[in-house]
CSV table of C-alpha atoms in Angstrom, one decimal:
chain,number,residue,atom,x,y,z
A,175,ASN,CA,176.3,-15.6,63.6
A,176,ALA,CA,178.0,-18.8,64.8
A,177,GLY,CA,175.8,-19.2,67.9
A,178,VAL,CA,177.4,-21.4,70.5
A,179,THR,CA,180.8,-22.9,69.6
A,180,GLN,CA,182.8,-25.5,71.6
A,181,THR,CA,186.3,-26.8,71.3
A,182,PRO,CA,187.6,-29.4,71.1
A,183,LYS,CA,185.2,-31.8,69.5
A,184,PHE,CA,186.8,-34.9,71.0
A,185,ARG,CA,189.5,-35.5,73.5
A,186,ILE,CA,191.1,-38.5,75.3
A,187,LEU,CA,192.5,-37.9,78.7
A,188,LYS,CA,194.5,-40.1,81.0
A,189,ILE,CA,193.4,-40.4,84.6
A,190,GLY,CA,194.7,-37.5,86.7
A,191,GLN,CA,195.2,-35.2,83.7
A,192,SER,CA,193.6,-31.8,83.5
A,193,MET,CA,192.0,-29.9,80.6
A,194,THR,CA,189.8,-27.0,79.8
A,195,LEU,CA,186.7,-27.2,77.5
A,196,GLN,CA,186.1,-24.0,75.7
A,197,CYS,CA,182.7,-22.4,75.0
A,198,THR,CA,182.0,-19.1,73.2
A,199,GLN,CA,178.7,-17.5,72.2
A,200,ASP,CA,178.2,-14.5,69.9
A,201,MET,CA,174.6,-13.8,70.7
A,202,ASN,CA,175.3,-11.4,73.6
A,203,HIS,CA,173.5,-13.8,76.0
A,204,ASN,CA,173.8,-13.1,79.7
A,205,TYR,CA,173.2,-16.7,80.8
A,206,MET,CA,175.5,-19.6,80.1
A,207,TYR,CA,175.4,-23.2,81.2
A,208,TRP,CA,177.4,-26.4,81.1
A,209,TYR,CA,175.6,-29.8,80.9
A,210,ARG,CA,176.9,-33.3,80.7
A,211,GLN,CA,175.1,-36.1,78.9
A,212,ASP,CA,175.7,-39.7,79.9
A,213,PRO,CA,174.6,-42.6,77.7
A,214,GLY,CA,170.8,-43.3,78.0
A,215,MET,CA,170.3,-40.4,80.3
A,216,GLY,CA,169.2,-36.8,80.0
A,217,LEU,CA,171.5,-33.9,80.4
A,218,LYS,CA,172.6,-32.8,83.9
A,219,LEU,CA,173.6,-29.2,84.8
A,220,ILE,CA,177.2,-28.8,86.0
A,221,TYR,CA,177.6,-25.1,86.4
A,222,TYR,CA,175.9,-22.0,85.2
A,223,SER,CA,176.6,-18.2,85.0
A,224,VAL,CA,174.1,-15.3,85.0
A,225,GLY,CA,176.7,-12.8,83.8
A,226,ALA,CA,180.4,-12.0,83.7
A,227,GLY,CA,182.0,-12.6,87.0
A,228,ILE,CA,179.1,-14.6,88.4
A,229,THR,CA,178.9,-18.4,88.5
A,230,ASP,CA,177.1,-21.0,90.5
A,231,LYS,CA,176.9,-24.7,90.9
A,232,GLY,CA,174.4,-26.9,89.2
A,233,GLU,CA,173.3,-30.5,90.0
A,234,VAL,CA,176.7,-32.3,89.4
A,235,PRO,CA,179.6,-29.8,90.0
A,236,ASN,CA,182.1,-32.0,91.7
A,237,GLY,CA,185.4,-32.3,89.8
A,238,TYR,CA,184.8,-29.2,87.7
A,239,ASN,CA,185.4,-25.5,87.9
A,240,VAL,CA,184.3,-22.6,85.8
A,241,SER,CA,185.1,-18.9,85.3
A,242,ARG,CA,183.3,-16.2,83.4
A,243,SER,CA,185.5,-13.2,82.7
A,244,THR,CA,183.6,-12.0,79.6
A,245,THR,CA,180.1,-12.2,78.3
A,246,GLU,CA,181.1,-14.4,75.4
A,247,ASP,CA,183.3,-17.1,77.1
A,248,PHE,CA,182.5,-19.7,79.7
A,249,PRO,CA,185.3,-22.3,80.0
A,250,LEU,CA,184.9,-25.5,82.0
A,251,ARG,CA,188.0,-26.8,83.8
A,252,LEU,CA,188.5,-30.5,84.7
A,253,GLU,CA,191.1,-31.1,87.3
A,254,LEU,CA,192.4,-34.6,88.0
A,255,ALA,CA,190.3,-36.3,85.4
A,256,ALA,CA,188.5,-39.5,86.5
A,257,PRO,CA,186.8,-42.3,84.4
A,258,SER,CA,183.4,-41.1,85.8
A,259,GLN,CA,183.9,-37.8,83.8
A,260,THR,CA,183.7,-39.7,80.5
A,261,SER,CA,180.8,-38.0,78.9
A,262,VAL,CA,179.6,-35.6,76.3
A,263,TYR,CA,179.7,-32.0,77.5
A,264,PHE,CA,177.3,-29.4,76.1
A,265,CYS,CA,177.6,-25.7,76.6
A,266,ALA,CA,174.4,-23.6,76.3
A,267,SER,CA,173.3,-20.0,76.5
A,268,SER,CA,170.2,-17.9,76.9
A,269,TYR,CA,169.4,-14.2,76.9
A,270,SER,CA,167.6,-14.3,80.2
A,271,GLY,CA,166.9,-16.7,83.0
A,272,THR,CA,163.1,-16.8,82.7
A,273,ARG,CA,161.3,-20.1,82.4
A,274,GLU,CA,160.1,-19.3,78.9
A,275,GLU,CA,163.5,-18.5,77.5
A,276,THR,CA,165.1,-21.0,75.0
A,277,GLN,CA,168.5,-22.3,75.7
A,278,TYR,CA,170.8,-22.6,72.7
A,279,PHE,CA,173.2,-25.5,72.7
A,280,GLY,CA,176.7,-25.9,71.2
A,281,PRO,CA,177.7,-29.1,69.2
A,282,GLY,CA,179.3,-30.8,72.2
A,283,THR,CA,182.7,-32.1,73.3
A,284,ARG,CA,183.1,-35.8,73.7
A,285,LEU,CA,185.5,-36.7,76.4
A,286,LEU,CA,187.0,-40.1,77.2
A,287,VAL,CA,189.0,-40.6,80.3
A,288,LEU,CA,191.2,-43.8,80.4
B,127,GLY,CA,161.8,-31.9,92.8
B,128,ASN,CA,161.2,-31.6,89.1
B,129,SER,CA,161.4,-34.6,86.8
B,130,VAL,CA,160.6,-35.6,83.2
B,131,THR,CA,159.6,-39.1,82.1
B,132,GLN,CA,159.5,-40.0,78.5
B,133,MET,CA,158.8,-43.3,76.7
B,134,GLU,CA,161.7,-45.6,76.3
B,135,GLY,CA,163.1,-46.3,72.9
B,136,PRO,CA,164.4,-47.1,70.5
B,137,VAL,CA,161.5,-46.5,68.2
B,138,THR,CA,161.7,-47.8,64.6
B,139,LEU,CA,159.2,-46.6,62.0
B,140,SER,CA,158.6,-46.8,58.3
B,141,GLU,CA,158.5,-43.6,56.3
B,142,GLU,CA,155.1,-41.8,56.4
B,143,ALA,CA,154.1,-43.6,59.6
B,144,PHE,CA,152.6,-41.7,62.6
B,145,LEU,CA,155.0,-40.9,65.4
B,146,THR,CA,154.1,-40.2,69.0
B,147,ILE,CA,156.5,-39.9,71.9
B,148,ASN,CA,154.9,-39.7,75.4
B,149,CYS,CA,156.3,-37.3,77.9
B,150,THR,CA,155.0,-36.7,81.4
B,151,TYR,CA,156.4,-34.4,84.1
B,152,THR,CA,156.3,-33.5,87.8
B,153,ALA,CA,157.1,-29.9,88.8
B,154,THR,CA,156.8,-27.9,92.0
B,155,GLY,CA,155.8,-24.8,90.1
B,156,TYR,CA,154.4,-23.9,86.7
B,157,PRO,CA,157.0,-24.9,84.2
B,158,SER,CA,157.6,-24.2,80.5
B,159,LEU,CA,157.9,-27.4,78.4
B,160,PHE,CA,160.3,-28.1,75.6
B,161,TRP,CA,161.1,-30.7,73.0
B,162,TYR,CA,164.7,-30.7,71.8
B,163,VAL,CA,166.0,-32.9,69.0
B,164,GLN,CA,169.6,-34.2,68.6
B,165,TYR,CA,170.5,-35.3,65.1
B,166,PRO,CA,173.4,-37.8,64.8
B,167,GLY,CA,176.7,-36.2,65.6
B,168,GLU,CA,175.2,-32.8,66.5
B,169,GLY,CA,174.1,-30.8,69.5
B,170,LEU,CA,170.6,-30.2,70.8
B,171,GLN,CA,168.3,-28.0,68.8
B,172,LEU,CA,165.0,-26.6,70.1
B,173,LEU,CA,162.1,-28.3,68.2
B,174,LEU,CA,159.2,-26.7,69.9
B,175,LYS,CA,158.0,-25.3,73.2
B,176,ALA,CA,154.9,-24.3,75.2
B,177,THR,CA,154.8,-21.9,78.1
B,178,LYS,CA,151.3,-22.3,79.5
B,179,ALA,CA,148.5,-24.8,79.8
B,180,ASP,CA,146.7,-25.7,76.5
B,181,ASP,CA,149.4,-24.0,74.4
B,182,LYS,CA,150.3,-26.0,71.3
B,183,GLY,CA,153.9,-25.9,70.1
B,184,SER,CA,154.6,-26.8,66.5
B,185,ASN,CA,157.5,-26.9,64.1
B,186,LYS,CA,158.6,-29.0,61.1
B,187,GLY,CA,155.3,-30.9,61.2
B,188,PHE,CA,155.7,-31.8,64.9
B,189,GLU,CA,153.2,-30.8,67.5
B,190,ALA,CA,152.8,-31.0,71.3
B,191,THR,CA,150.1,-29.7,73.6
B,192,TYR,CA,150.8,-28.6,77.2
B,193,ARG,CA,148.2,-30.6,79.2
B,194,LYS,CA,148.3,-29.4,82.8
B,195,GLU,CA,145.5,-31.7,84.0
B,196,THR,CA,147.5,-34.8,82.9
B,197,THR,CA,151.0,-33.2,83.3
B,198,SER,CA,151.9,-34.3,79.8
B,199,PHE,CA,153.5,-32.9,76.7
B,200,HIS,CA,153.4,-35.7,74.1
B,201,LEU,CA,155.1,-35.2,70.8
B,202,GLU,CA,153.4,-36.1,67.5
B,203,LYS,CA,154.0,-36.1,63.8
B,204,GLY,CA,151.6,-37.3,61.2
B,205,SER,CA,154.0,-38.6,58.6
B,206,VAL,CA,157.7,-39.1,59.4
B,207,GLN,CA,160.6,-38.9,57.0
B,208,VAL,CA,164.0,-40.6,57.1
B,209,SER,CA,165.4,-37.2,58.0
B,210,ASP,CA,163.5,-37.3,61.3
B,211,SER,CA,165.8,-40.0,62.6
B,212,ALA,CA,167.2,-38.5,65.8
B,213,VAL,CA,167.1,-38.5,69.6
B,214,TYR,CA,164.2,-36.5,71.0
B,215,PHE,CA,164.4,-35.0,74.5
B,216,CYS,CA,161.5,-33.7,76.5
B,217,ALA,CA,162.5,-31.0,79.0
B,218,LEU,CA,161.0,-28.6,81.5
B,219,ARG,CA,162.1,-25.4,83.1
B,220,ASP,CA,160.4,-24.2,86.3
B,221,ALA,CA,160.1,-20.6,87.4
B,222,GLY,CA,163.2,-19.7,89.5
B,223,ASP,CA,165.2,-22.7,88.3
B,224,TYR,CA,168.0,-22.0,85.9
B,225,LYS,CA,168.4,-25.5,84.6
B,226,LEU,CA,166.4,-27.5,82.1
B,227,SER,CA,165.3,-30.8,83.5
B,228,PHE,CA,165.6,-33.4,80.8
B,229,GLY,CA,164.0,-36.8,80.1
B,230,ALA,CA,166.3,-39.7,79.1
B,231,GLY,CA,165.7,-39.2,75.4
B,232,THR,CA,164.0,-41.4,72.8
B,233,THR,CA,165.9,-42.6,69.8
B,234,VAL,CA,163.8,-42.7,66.7
B,235,THR,CA,164.8,-44.4,63.5
B,236,VAL,CA,162.8,-44.0,60.3
B,237,ARG,CA,163.4,-46.5,57.5
B,238,ALA,CA,162.8,-45.8,53.9
């Protein structure tokens, strides 16, 4: 049981380039999330999904897109990368959306936009 | 809106010292409260949680009690080890809100 896996671990992008951050979970969780972590700050929610085919914006969605074609995968797309998107990105999942439910996090992708 | 405030770091301790990290919150509803830990180079792991007032969460020698009257969820450990060196995040999740709201994190370094 690998839990939540993310690729790549680290990436450098030039301004204006695009890339997709991959996220896969093998726990059969319905809910998946993308957060970003900026230095000295807590995590902020970018997008989330409550099931295959259903996604919605979080607190900081601008500059990102997501899709959820399967239960397992929840890729995050960056179009036209900007320096402000330099951050560490974490994918997470949970079985349900109730307030008691634990969210399980992947190891993160560190992105540097130059 | 919901927010979490935790004590600023960094915190540096000697092995076997007592650790406490303060966390207070504001919430519009009745949230669940969490402590997550991030070891160097790794993702976040759940350390403990509490879902209702007066609940005590505990794990790996760490404890935190959900205090509704003071809107607090302070993390404590009686005797820290070098392996406890990490960043600790306090977080809440309110009913009907999909996201976790995180504090800024507290970096703890334990010296041998």
